mmCIF file with all atom_site columns, C-alpha atoms in Angstrom:
data_model
loop_
_atom_site.group_PDB
_atom_site.id
_atom_site.type_symbol
_atom_site.label_atom_id
_atom_site.label_alt_id
_atom_site.label_comp_id
_atom_site.label_asym_id
_atom_site.label_entity_id
_atom_site.label_seq_id
_atom_site.pdbx_PDB_ins_code
_atom_site.Cartn_x
_atom_site.Cartn_y
_atom_site.Cartn_z
_atom_site.occupancy
_atom_site.B_iso_or_equiv
_atom_site.pdbx_formal_charge
_atom_site.auth_seq_id
_atom_site.auth_comp_id
_atom_site.auth_asym_id
_atom_site.auth_atom_id
_atom_site.pdbx_PDB_model_num
ATOM 1   C CA . GLU U 1 1   ? -82.610 5.108   -59.282 1.00 87.00 ? 1057 GLU U CA 1
ATOM 2   C CA . GLN U 1 2   ? -80.234 8.047   -58.765 1.00 88.00 ? 1058 GLN U CA 1
ATOM 3   C CA . GLN U 1 3   ? -82.246 9.250   -55.781 1.00 88.00 ? 1059 GLN U CA 1
ATOM 4   C CA . ARG U 1 4   ? -82.208 5.755   -54.242 1.00 84.00 ? 1060 ARG U CA 1
ATOM 5   C CA . LEU U 1 5   ? -78.432 5.485   -54.654 1.00 83.00 ? 1061 LEU U CA 1
ATOM 6   C CA . TYR U 1 6   ? -77.979 8.978   -53.230 1.00 84.00 ? 1062 TYR U CA 1
ATOM 7   C CA . ASN U 1 7   ? -80.130 8.178   -50.187 1.00 81.00 ? 1063 ASN U CA 1
ATOM 8   C CA . SER U 1 8   ? -78.307 4.887   -49.652 1.00 76.00 ? 1064 SER U CA 1
ATOM 9   C CA . THR U 1 9   ? -74.907 6.555   -49.858 1.00 80.00 ? 1065 THR U CA 1
ATOM 10  C CA . LYS U 1 10  ? -75.947 9.339   -47.486 1.00 76.00 ? 1066 LYS U CA 1
ATOM 11  C CA . GLY U 1 11  ? -76.957 6.718   -44.924 1.00 70.00 ? 1067 GLY U CA 1
ATOM 12  C CA . GLU U 1 12  ? -73.624 4.954   -45.287 1.00 79.00 ? 1068 GLU U CA 1
ATOM 13  C CA . GLU U 1 13  ? -71.761 8.244   -44.937 1.00 79.00 ? 1069 GLU U CA 1
ATOM 14  C CA . ALA U 1 14  ? -73.505 8.986   -41.659 1.00 78.00 ? 1070 ALA U CA 1
ATOM 15  C CA . SER U 1 15  ? -72.571 5.511   -40.354 1.00 82.00 ? 1071 SER U CA 1
ATOM 16  C CA . TYR U 1 16  ? -68.976 6.034   -41.450 1.00 83.00 ? 1072 TYR U CA 1
ATOM 17  C CA . GLN U 1 17  ? -68.771 9.457   -39.794 1.00 86.00 ? 1073 GLN U CA 1
ATOM 18  C CA . LYS U 1 18  ? -70.137 7.974   -36.553 1.00 89.00 ? 1074 LYS U CA 1
ATOM 19  C CA . LEU U 1 19  ? -67.549 5.178   -36.711 1.00 88.00 ? 1075 LEU U CA 1
ATOM 20  C CA . VAL U 1 20  ? -64.762 7.741   -37.241 1.00 88.00 ? 1076 VAL U CA 1
ATOM 21  C CA . ALA U 1 21  ? -65.996 9.834   -34.317 1.00 91.00 ? 1077 ALA U CA 1
ATOM 22  C CA . ASP U 1 22  ? -66.237 6.756   -32.069 1.00 91.00 ? 1078 ASP U CA 1
ATOM 23  C CA . ASN U 1 23  ? -62.695 5.667   -33.019 1.00 86.00 ? 1079 ASN U CA 1
ATOM 24  C CA . GLN U 1 24  ? -61.313 9.157   -32.380 1.00 85.00 ? 1080 GLN U CA 1
ATOM 25  C CA . LYS U 1 25  ? -62.969 9.180   -28.968 1.00 88.00 ? 1081 LYS U CA 1
ATOM 26  C CA . ALA U 1 26  ? -61.504 5.725   -28.186 1.00 84.00 ? 1082 ALA U CA 1
ATOM 27  C CA . LEU U 1 27  ? -58.038 6.885   -29.284 1.00 75.00 ? 1083 LEU U CA 1
ATOM 28  C CA . GLN U 1 28  ? -58.283 9.958   -27.067 1.00 78.00 ? 1084 GLN U CA 1
ATOM 29  C CA . GLY U 1 29  ? -59.178 7.622   -24.192 1.00 80.00 ? 1085 GLY U CA 1
ATOM 30  C CA . ILE U 1 30  ? -56.117 5.460   -24.884 1.00 73.00 ? 1086 ILE U CA 1
ATOM 31  C CA . VAL U 1 31  ? -53.802 8.488   -25.005 1.00 70.00 ? 1087 VAL U CA 1
ATOM 32  C CA . ALA U 1 32  ? -55.338 9.848   -21.784 1.00 74.00 ? 1088 ALA U CA 1
ATOM 33  C CA . ALA U 1 33  ? -54.980 6.451   -20.073 1.00 72.00 ? 1089 ALA U CA 1
ATOM 34  C CA . ARG U 1 34  ? -51.355 6.225   -21.167 1.00 67.00 ? 1090 ARG U CA 1
ATOM 35  C CA . ALA U 1 35  ? -50.666 9.731   -19.844 1.00 68.00 ? 1091 ALA U CA 1
ATOM 36  C CA . ALA U 1 36  ? -52.376 8.863   -16.537 1.00 71.00 ? 1092 ALA U CA 1
ATOM 37  C CA . ALA U 1 37  ? -50.367 5.637   -16.255 1.00 66.00 ? 1093 ALA U CA 1
ATOM 38  C CA . ILE U 1 38  ? -47.142 7.548   -16.863 1.00 64.00 ? 1094 ILE U CA 1
ATOM 39  C CA . ARG U 1 39  ? -48.033 10.079  -14.153 1.00 64.00 ? 1095 ARG U CA 1
ATOM 40  C CA . ALA U 1 40  ? -49.126 7.378   -11.690 1.00 64.00 ? 1096 ALA U CA 1
ATOM 41  C CA . SER U 1 41  ? -46.271 4.933   -12.200 1.00 61.00 ? 1097 SER U CA 1
ATOM 42  C CA . ASN U 1 42  ? -43.236 6.923   -11.145 1.00 64.00 ? 1098 ASN U CA 1
ATOM 43  C CA . ILE U 1 43  ? -42.033 7.282   -14.738 1.00 69.00 ? 1099 ILE U CA 1
ATOM 44  C CA . GLN U 1 44  ? -39.888 10.287  -15.451 1.00 71.00 ? 1100 GLN U CA 1
ATOM 45  C CA . VAL U 1 45  ? -40.412 11.777  -18.897 1.00 72.00 ? 1101 VAL U CA 1
ATOM 46  C CA . SER U 1 46  ? -38.166 14.189  -20.732 1.00 74.00 ? 1102 SER U CA 1
ATOM 47  C CA . SER U 1 47  ? -38.946 15.478  -24.176 1.00 71.00 ? 1103 SER U CA 1
ATOM 48  C CA . GLY U 1 48  ? -37.572 18.005  -26.572 1.00 74.00 ? 1104 GLY U CA 1
ATOM 49  C CA . GLY U 1 49  ? -34.630 18.361  -28.866 1.00 84.00 ? 1105 GLY U CA 1
ATOM 50  C CA . CYS U 1 50  ? -33.482 15.624  -31.187 1.00 90.00 ? 1106 CYS U CA 1
ATOM 51  C CA . GLY U 1 51  ? -31.237 13.390  -29.081 1.00 90.00 ? 1107 GLY U CA 1
ATOM 52  C CA . GLY U 1 52  ? -28.510 13.739  -31.694 1.00 91.00 ? 1108 GLY U CA 1
ATOM 53  C CA . TYR U 1 53  ? -30.788 12.577  -34.540 1.00 92.00 ? 1109 TYR U CA 1
ATOM 54  C CA . PRO U 1 54  ? -29.714 14.417  -37.708 1.00 91.00 ? 1110 PRO U CA 1
ATOM 55  C CA . ALA U 1 55  ? -31.222 17.891  -37.855 1.00 91.00 ? 1111 ALA U CA 1
ATOM 56  C CA . TYR U 1 56  ? -32.441 17.498  -41.431 1.00 92.00 ? 1112 TYR U CA 1
ATOM 57  C CA . LEU U 1 57  ? -34.548 14.506  -40.297 1.00 92.00 ? 1113 LEU U CA 1
ATOM 58  C CA . CYS U 1 58  ? -35.580 15.961  -36.938 1.00 91.00 ? 1114 CYS U CA 1
ATOM 59  C CA . ASN U 1 59  ? -36.530 19.446  -38.081 1.00 91.00 ? 1115 ASN U CA 1
ATOM 60  C CA . ALA U 1 60  ? -38.527 18.390  -41.142 1.00 92.00 ? 1116 ALA U CA 1
ATOM 61  C CA . PRO U 1 61  ? -42.219 17.630  -40.716 1.00 92.00 ? 1117 PRO U CA 1
ATOM 62  C CA . GLN U 1 62  ? -42.807 14.051  -39.585 1.00 92.00 ? 1118 GLN U CA 1
ATOM 63  C CA . ASP U 1 63  ? -42.942 11.492  -42.412 1.00 92.00 ? 1119 ASP U CA 1
ATOM 64  C CA . SER U 1 64  ? -41.825 14.049  -45.009 1.00 94.00 ? 1120 SER U CA 1
ATOM 65  C CA . ILE U 1 65  ? -38.356 12.573  -45.706 1.00 92.00 ? 1121 ILE U CA 1
ATOM 66  C CA . LEU U 1 66  ? -37.178 9.042   -46.333 1.00 89.00 ? 1122 LEU U CA 1
ATOM 67  C CA . ASP U 1 67  ? -34.243 8.408   -44.050 1.00 85.00 ? 1123 ASP U CA 1
ATOM 68  C CA . PRO U 1 68  ? -31.279 6.561   -45.571 1.00 82.00 ? 1124 PRO U CA 1
ATOM 69  C CA . GLN U 1 69  ? -31.718 3.377   -43.524 1.00 80.00 ? 1125 GLN U CA 1
ATOM 70  C CA . TRP U 1 70  ? -35.352 2.374   -43.394 1.00 76.00 ? 1126 TRP U CA 1
ATOM 71  C CA . GLY U 1 71  ? -38.255 4.682   -43.774 1.00 81.00 ? 1127 GLY U CA 1
ATOM 72  C CA . LEU U 1 72  ? -39.863 7.905   -42.785 1.00 90.00 ? 1128 LEU U CA 1
ATOM 73  C CA . ASN U 1 73  ? -38.277 10.497  -40.517 1.00 92.00 ? 1129 ASN U CA 1
ATOM 74  C CA . ARG U 1 74  ? -39.232 11.018  -36.865 1.00 93.00 ? 1130 ARG U CA 1
ATOM 75  C CA . GLU U 1 75  ? -40.615 7.500   -36.533 1.00 93.00 ? 1131 GLU U CA 1
ATOM 76  C CA . CYS U 1 76  ? -39.510 5.068   -33.842 1.00 93.00 ? 1132 CYS U CA 1
ATOM 77  C CA . VAL U 1 77  ? -37.864 2.576   -36.233 1.00 94.00 ? 1133 VAL U CA 1
ATOM 78  C CA . SER U 1 78  ? -35.885 5.325   -37.961 1.00 94.00 ? 1134 SER U CA 1
ATOM 79  C CA . TRP U 1 79  ? -34.650 6.434   -34.524 1.00 95.00 ? 1135 TRP U CA 1
ATOM 80  C CA . ILE U 1 80  ? -33.508 2.993   -33.342 1.00 95.00 ? 1136 ILE U CA 1
ATOM 81  C CA . LEU U 1 81  ? -31.646 2.265   -36.575 1.00 95.00 ? 1137 LEU U CA 1
ATOM 82  C CA . TRP U 1 82  ? -29.883 5.634   -36.438 1.00 94.00 ? 1138 TRP U CA 1
ATOM 83  C CA . ARG U 1 83  ? -29.121 5.345   -32.707 1.00 95.00 ? 1139 ARG U CA 1
ATOM 84  C CA . ARG U 1 84  ? -27.746 1.811   -33.014 1.00 95.00 ? 1140 ARG U CA 1
ATOM 85  C CA . SER U 1 85  ? -25.398 3.010   -35.762 1.00 93.00 ? 1141 SER U CA 1
ATOM 86  C CA . GLN U 1 86  ? -24.221 5.866   -33.531 1.00 93.00 ? 1142 GLN U CA 1
ATOM 87  C CA . ILE U 1 87  ? -23.317 3.531   -30.654 1.00 94.00 ? 1143 ILE U CA 1
ATOM 88  C CA . GLY U 1 88  ? -21.451 1.103   -32.924 1.00 94.00 ? 1144 GLY U CA 1
ATOM 89  C CA . ARG U 1 89  ? -24.130 -1.593  -32.993 1.00 94.00 ? 1145 ARG U CA 1
ATOM 90  C CA . PRO U 1 90  ? -25.705 -1.161  -36.429 1.00 93.00 ? 1146 PRO U CA 1
ATOM 91  C CA . ILE U 1 91  ? -28.529 -3.513  -37.273 1.00 92.00 ? 1147 ILE U CA 1
ATOM 92  C CA . ALA U 1 92  ? -30.531 -4.257  -40.407 1.00 91.00 ? 1148 ALA U CA 1
ATOM 93  C CA . ALA U 1 93  ? -34.110 -3.059  -40.584 1.00 90.00 ? 1149 ALA U CA 1
ATOM 94  C CA . LEU U 1 94  ? -36.773 -5.652  -39.849 1.00 91.00 ? 1150 LEU U CA 1
ATOM 95  C CA . GLY U 1 95  ? -39.795 -3.549  -40.792 1.00 88.00 ? 1151 GLY U CA 1
ATOM 96  C CA . HIS U 1 96  ? -42.401 -1.897  -38.615 1.00 88.00 ? 1152 HIS U CA 1
ATOM 97  C CA . ALA U 1 97  ? -42.055 -2.035  -34.826 1.00 89.00 ? 1153 ALA U CA 1
ATOM 98  C CA . PHE U 1 98  ? -44.245 -5.129  -34.468 1.00 88.00 ? 1154 PHE U CA 1
ATOM 99  C CA . ALA U 1 99  ? -41.691 -7.040  -36.602 1.00 91.00 ? 1155 ALA U CA 1
ATOM 100 C CA . TRP U 1 100 ? -39.002 -6.183  -34.039 1.00 92.00 ? 1156 TRP U CA 1
ATOM 101 C CA . TYR U 1 101 ? -41.277 -7.427  -31.278 1.00 90.00 ? 1157 TYR U CA 1
ATOM 102 C CA . ARG U 1 102 ? -41.859 -10.714 -33.075 1.00 90.00 ? 1158 ARG U CA 1
ATOM 103 C CA . ALA U 1 103 ? -38.121 -11.122 -33.738 1.00 92.00 ? 1159 ALA U CA 1
ATOM 104 C CA . ALA U 1 104 ? -37.219 -10.658 -30.057 1.00 91.00 ? 1160 ALA U CA 1
ATOM 105 C CA . PRO U 1 105 ? -37.051 -13.928 -28.119 1.00 90.00 ? 1161 PRO U CA 1
ATOM 106 C CA . ALA U 1 106 ? -40.130 -14.447 -25.933 1.00 85.00 ? 1162 ALA U CA 1
ATOM 107 C CA . GLY U 1 107 ? -37.781 -15.015 -22.978 1.00 86.00 ? 1163 GLY U CA 1
ATOM 108 C CA . ASN U 1 108 ? -36.441 -11.475 -23.319 1.00 88.00 ? 1164 ASN U CA 1
ATOM 109 C CA . SER U 1 109 ? -39.280 -9.883  -21.391 1.00 90.00 ? 1165 SER U CA 1
ATOM 110 C CA . ASN U 1 110 ? -37.575 -9.168  -18.049 1.00 90.00 ? 1166 ASN U CA 1
ATOM 111 C CA . MET U 1 111 ? -36.443 -5.587  -18.546 1.00 91.00 ? 1167 MET U CA 1
ATOM 112 C CA . ALA U 1 112 ? -34.104 -5.863  -15.556 1.00 92.00 ? 1168 ALA U CA 1
ATOM 113 C CA . ASN U 1 113 ? -31.845 -7.807  -17.973 1.00 94.00 ? 1169 ASN U CA 1
ATOM 114 C CA . ALA U 1 114 ? -31.982 -5.310  -20.847 1.00 95.00 ? 1170 ALA U CA 1
ATOM 115 C CA . GLN U 1 115 ? -28.663 -3.598  -21.576 1.00 96.00 ? 1171 GLN U CA 1
ATOM 116 C CA . PHE U 1 116 ? -27.471 -0.342  -23.095 1.00 97.00 ? 1172 PHE U CA 1
ATOM 117 C CA . GLY U 1 117 ? -28.248 -0.359  -26.816 1.00 97.00 ? 1173 GLY U CA 1
ATOM 118 C CA . ASP U 1 118 ? -30.911 -3.072  -26.682 1.00 97.00 ? 1174 ASP U CA 1
ATOM 119 C CA . ILE U 1 119 ? -34.138 -2.377  -28.518 1.00 96.00 ? 1175 ILE U CA 1
ATOM 120 C CA . VAL U 1 120 ? -37.332 -2.495  -26.460 1.00 95.00 ? 1176 VAL U CA 1
ATOM 121 C CA . ALA U 1 121 ? -40.303 -3.507  -28.597 1.00 94.00 ? 1177 ALA U CA 1
ATOM 122 C CA . TRP U 1 122 ? -44.037 -3.498  -27.968 1.00 89.00 ? 1178 TRP U CA 1
ATOM 123 C CA . ASP U 1 123 ? -46.402 -5.490  -30.153 1.00 84.00 ? 1179 ASP U CA 1
ATOM 124 C CA . SER U 1 124 ? -49.182 -3.808  -32.093 1.00 73.00 ? 1180 SER U CA 1
ATOM 125 C CA . TYR U 1 125 ? -51.836 -2.435  -29.783 1.00 61.00 ? 1181 TYR U CA 1
ATOM 126 C CA . GLY U 1 126 ? -49.667 -3.331  -26.778 1.00 55.00 ? 1182 GLY U CA 1
ATOM 127 C CA . TYR U 1 127 ? -50.353 -0.679  -24.142 1.00 55.00 ? 1183 TYR U CA 1
ATOM 128 C CA . GLY U 1 128 ? -51.998 1.613   -26.671 1.00 53.00 ? 1184 GLY U CA 1
ATOM 129 C CA . MET U 1 129 ? -49.056 1.488   -29.076 1.00 63.00 ? 1185 MET U CA 1
ATOM 130 C CA . GLY U 1 130 ? -51.258 1.366   -32.172 1.00 65.00 ? 1186 GLY U CA 1
ATOM 131 C CA . TYR U 1 131 ? -51.269 -0.830  -35.228 1.00 72.00 ? 1187 TYR U CA 1
ATOM 132 C CA . TYR U 1 132 ? -47.520 -0.756  -35.869 1.00 82.00 ? 1188 TYR U CA 1
ATOM 133 C CA . GLY U 1 133 ? -46.328 -1.260  -32.284 1.00 86.00 ? 1189 GLY U CA 1
ATOM 134 C CA . HIS U 1 134 ? -43.425 0.770   -30.895 1.00 90.00 ? 1190 HIS U CA 1
ATOM 135 C CA . VAL U 1 135 ? -39.665 0.476   -30.375 1.00 94.00 ? 1191 VAL U CA 1
ATOM 136 C CA . ALA U 1 136 ? -37.147 2.407   -28.269 1.00 95.00 ? 1192 ALA U CA 1
ATOM 137 C CA . ILE U 1 137 ? -33.471 2.120   -27.274 1.00 97.00 ? 1193 ILE U CA 1
ATOM 138 C CA . VAL U 1 138 ? -32.229 1.276   -23.784 1.00 97.00 ? 1194 VAL U CA 1
ATOM 139 C CA . GLU U 1 139 ? -29.902 4.082   -22.724 1.00 96.00 ? 1195 GLU U CA 1
ATOM 140 C CA . SER U 1 140 ? -29.229 2.740   -19.227 1.00 96.00 ? 1196 SER U CA 1
ATOM 141 C CA . ASN U 1 141 ? -30.391 0.115   -16.756 1.00 95.00 ? 1197 ASN U CA 1
ATOM 142 C CA . SER U 1 142 ? -29.943 0.419   -13.009 1.00 93.00 ? 1198 SER U CA 1
ATOM 143 C CA . GLY U 1 143 ? -31.696 -2.901  -12.330 1.00 85.00 ? 1199 GLY U CA 1
ATOM 144 C CA . GLY U 1 144 ? -34.723 -1.134  -10.914 1.00 92.00 ? 1200 GLY U CA 1
ATOM 145 C CA . TYR U 1 145 ? -35.234 1.357   -13.742 1.00 93.00 ? 1201 TYR U CA 1
ATOM 146 C CA . ILE U 1 146 ? -34.490 1.447   -17.430 1.00 95.00 ? 1202 ILE U CA 1
ATOM 147 C CA . THR U 1 147 ? -34.050 4.673   -19.313 1.00 94.00 ? 1203 THR U CA 1
ATOM 148 C CA . ILE U 1 148 ? -35.115 4.562   -22.947 1.00 95.00 ? 1204 ILE U CA 1
ATOM 149 C CA . SER U 1 149 ? -34.870 7.056   -25.789 1.00 94.00 ? 1205 SER U CA 1
ATOM 150 C CA . GLU U 1 150 ? -37.442 7.145   -28.552 1.00 93.00 ? 1206 GLU U CA 1
ATOM 151 C CA . PHE U 1 151 ? -39.191 9.010   -31.299 1.00 91.00 ? 1207 PHE U CA 1
ATOM 152 C CA . ASN U 1 152 ? -42.914 9.190   -31.942 1.00 88.00 ? 1208 ASN U CA 1
ATOM 153 C CA . PHE U 1 153 ? -44.254 8.290   -28.514 1.00 82.00 ? 1209 PHE U CA 1
ATOM 154 C CA . ASP U 1 154 ? -46.870 10.927  -27.771 1.00 71.00 ? 1210 ASP U CA 1
ATOM 155 C CA . TYR U 1 155 ? -46.026 12.599  -24.446 1.00 66.00 ? 1211 TYR U CA 1
ATOM 156 C CA . GLY U 1 156 ? -49.063 14.813  -24.824 1.00 63.00 ? 1212 GLY U CA 1
ATOM 157 C CA . GLN U 1 157 ? -47.284 17.234  -27.155 1.00 66.00 ? 1213 GLN U CA 1
ATOM 158 C CA . GLY U 1 158 ? -48.255 15.400  -30.332 1.00 70.00 ? 1214 GLY U CA 1
ATOM 159 C CA . PRO U 1 159 ? -46.597 12.580  -32.264 1.00 79.00 ? 1215 PRO U CA 1
ATOM 160 C CA . GLY U 1 160 ? -43.246 12.592  -34.034 1.00 86.00 ? 1216 GLY U CA 1
ATOM 161 C CA . ARG U 1 161 ? -41.161 13.998  -31.204 1.00 88.00 ? 1217 ARG U CA 1
ATOM 162 C CA . TYR U 1 162 ? -38.018 12.804  -29.421 1.00 91.00 ? 1218 TYR U CA 1
ATOM 163 C CA . GLY U 1 163 ? -38.045 11.955  -25.735 1.00 88.00 ? 1219 GLY U CA 1
ATOM 164 C CA . THR U 1 164 ? -36.669 9.766   -22.993 1.00 90.00 ? 1220 THR U CA 1
ATOM 165 C CA . ARG U 1 165 ? -38.401 7.864   -20.224 1.00 88.00 ? 1221 ARG U CA 1
ATOM 166 C CA . LYS U 1 166 ? -37.024 6.457   -16.989 1.00 91.00 ? 1222 LYS U CA 1
ATOM 167 C CA . ILE U 1 167 ? -39.331 3.525   -16.238 1.00 91.00 ? 1223 ILE U CA 1
ATOM 168 C CA . PRO U 1 168 ? -39.410 1.181   -13.236 1.00 91.00 ? 1224 PRO U CA 1
ATOM 169 C CA . VAL U 1 169 ? -38.797 -2.330  -14.582 1.00 91.00 ? 1225 VAL U CA 1
ATOM 170 C CA . SER U 1 170 ? -41.928 -3.404  -12.678 1.00 89.00 ? 1226 SER U CA 1
ATOM 171 C CA . SER U 1 171 ? -44.123 -0.847  -14.484 1.00 87.00 ? 1227 SER U CA 1
ATOM 172 C CA . SER U 1 172 ? -47.202 -2.114  -16.301 1.00 82.00 ? 1228 SER U CA 1
ATOM 173 C CA . ILE U 1 173 ? -46.026 -0.081  -19.300 1.00 83.00 ? 1229 ILE U CA 1
ATOM 174 C CA . LEU U 1 174 ? -43.369 -2.745  -19.827 1.00 87.00 ? 1230 LEU U CA 1
ATOM 175 C CA . ASN U 1 175 ? -45.818 -5.662  -19.512 1.00 83.00 ? 1231 ASN U CA 1
ATOM 176 C CA . GLY U 1 176 ? -45.602 -7.656  -22.711 1.00 84.00 ? 1232 GLY U CA 1
ATOM 177 C CA . ALA U 1 177 ? -42.610 -5.714  -24.035 1.00 90.00 ? 1233 ALA U CA 1
ATOM 178 C CA . ARG U 1 178 ? -39.526 -7.612  -25.186 1.00 92.00 ? 1234 ARG U CA 1
ATOM 179 C CA . TYR U 1 179 ? -35.970 -6.547  -25.792 1.00 93.00 ? 1235 TYR U CA 1
ATOM 180 C CA . TYR U 1 180 ? -33.886 -7.341  -28.824 1.00 90.00 ? 1236 TYR U CA 1
ATOM 181 C CA . ARG U 1 181 ? -30.096 -7.457  -28.637 1.00 89.00 ? 1237 ARG U CA 1
#
């Protein structure tokens, strides 16, 4: 009986390891596709530093500190809550990024109308954003481009970093995104 259970478990382990490997390969494909789309779509990316985010949160390993407003450090929701407070537009936490997306009116999808301080939200799995979705802050809008600031969008340097993107409002990266005032 022990041998049968052992053999059965070994077979399941091999299936699980294959599933993990397949999912890792798919994730690498999503990250590569996102990087290619950024390069091909006239998006300007800047990364590095902390964007003013408190040093004790920025310099600690990602997800190692609970920030005072919502959750774990160097995550996108932590960033938007902190940034909104800094610009005088504090807002209560709604949860993970997909909750912000669902709270944003469906009509708020034309990024040409987004304003400084608005939160841009992508639903879970929207444009490779993952299970929890993603949020960022609009720093400026020229009508043709929006500039956003964010944490934990992988620019190819690994997750948990600060960066900004200048994105044409017609970019496919913004398809399905909504903004929240």
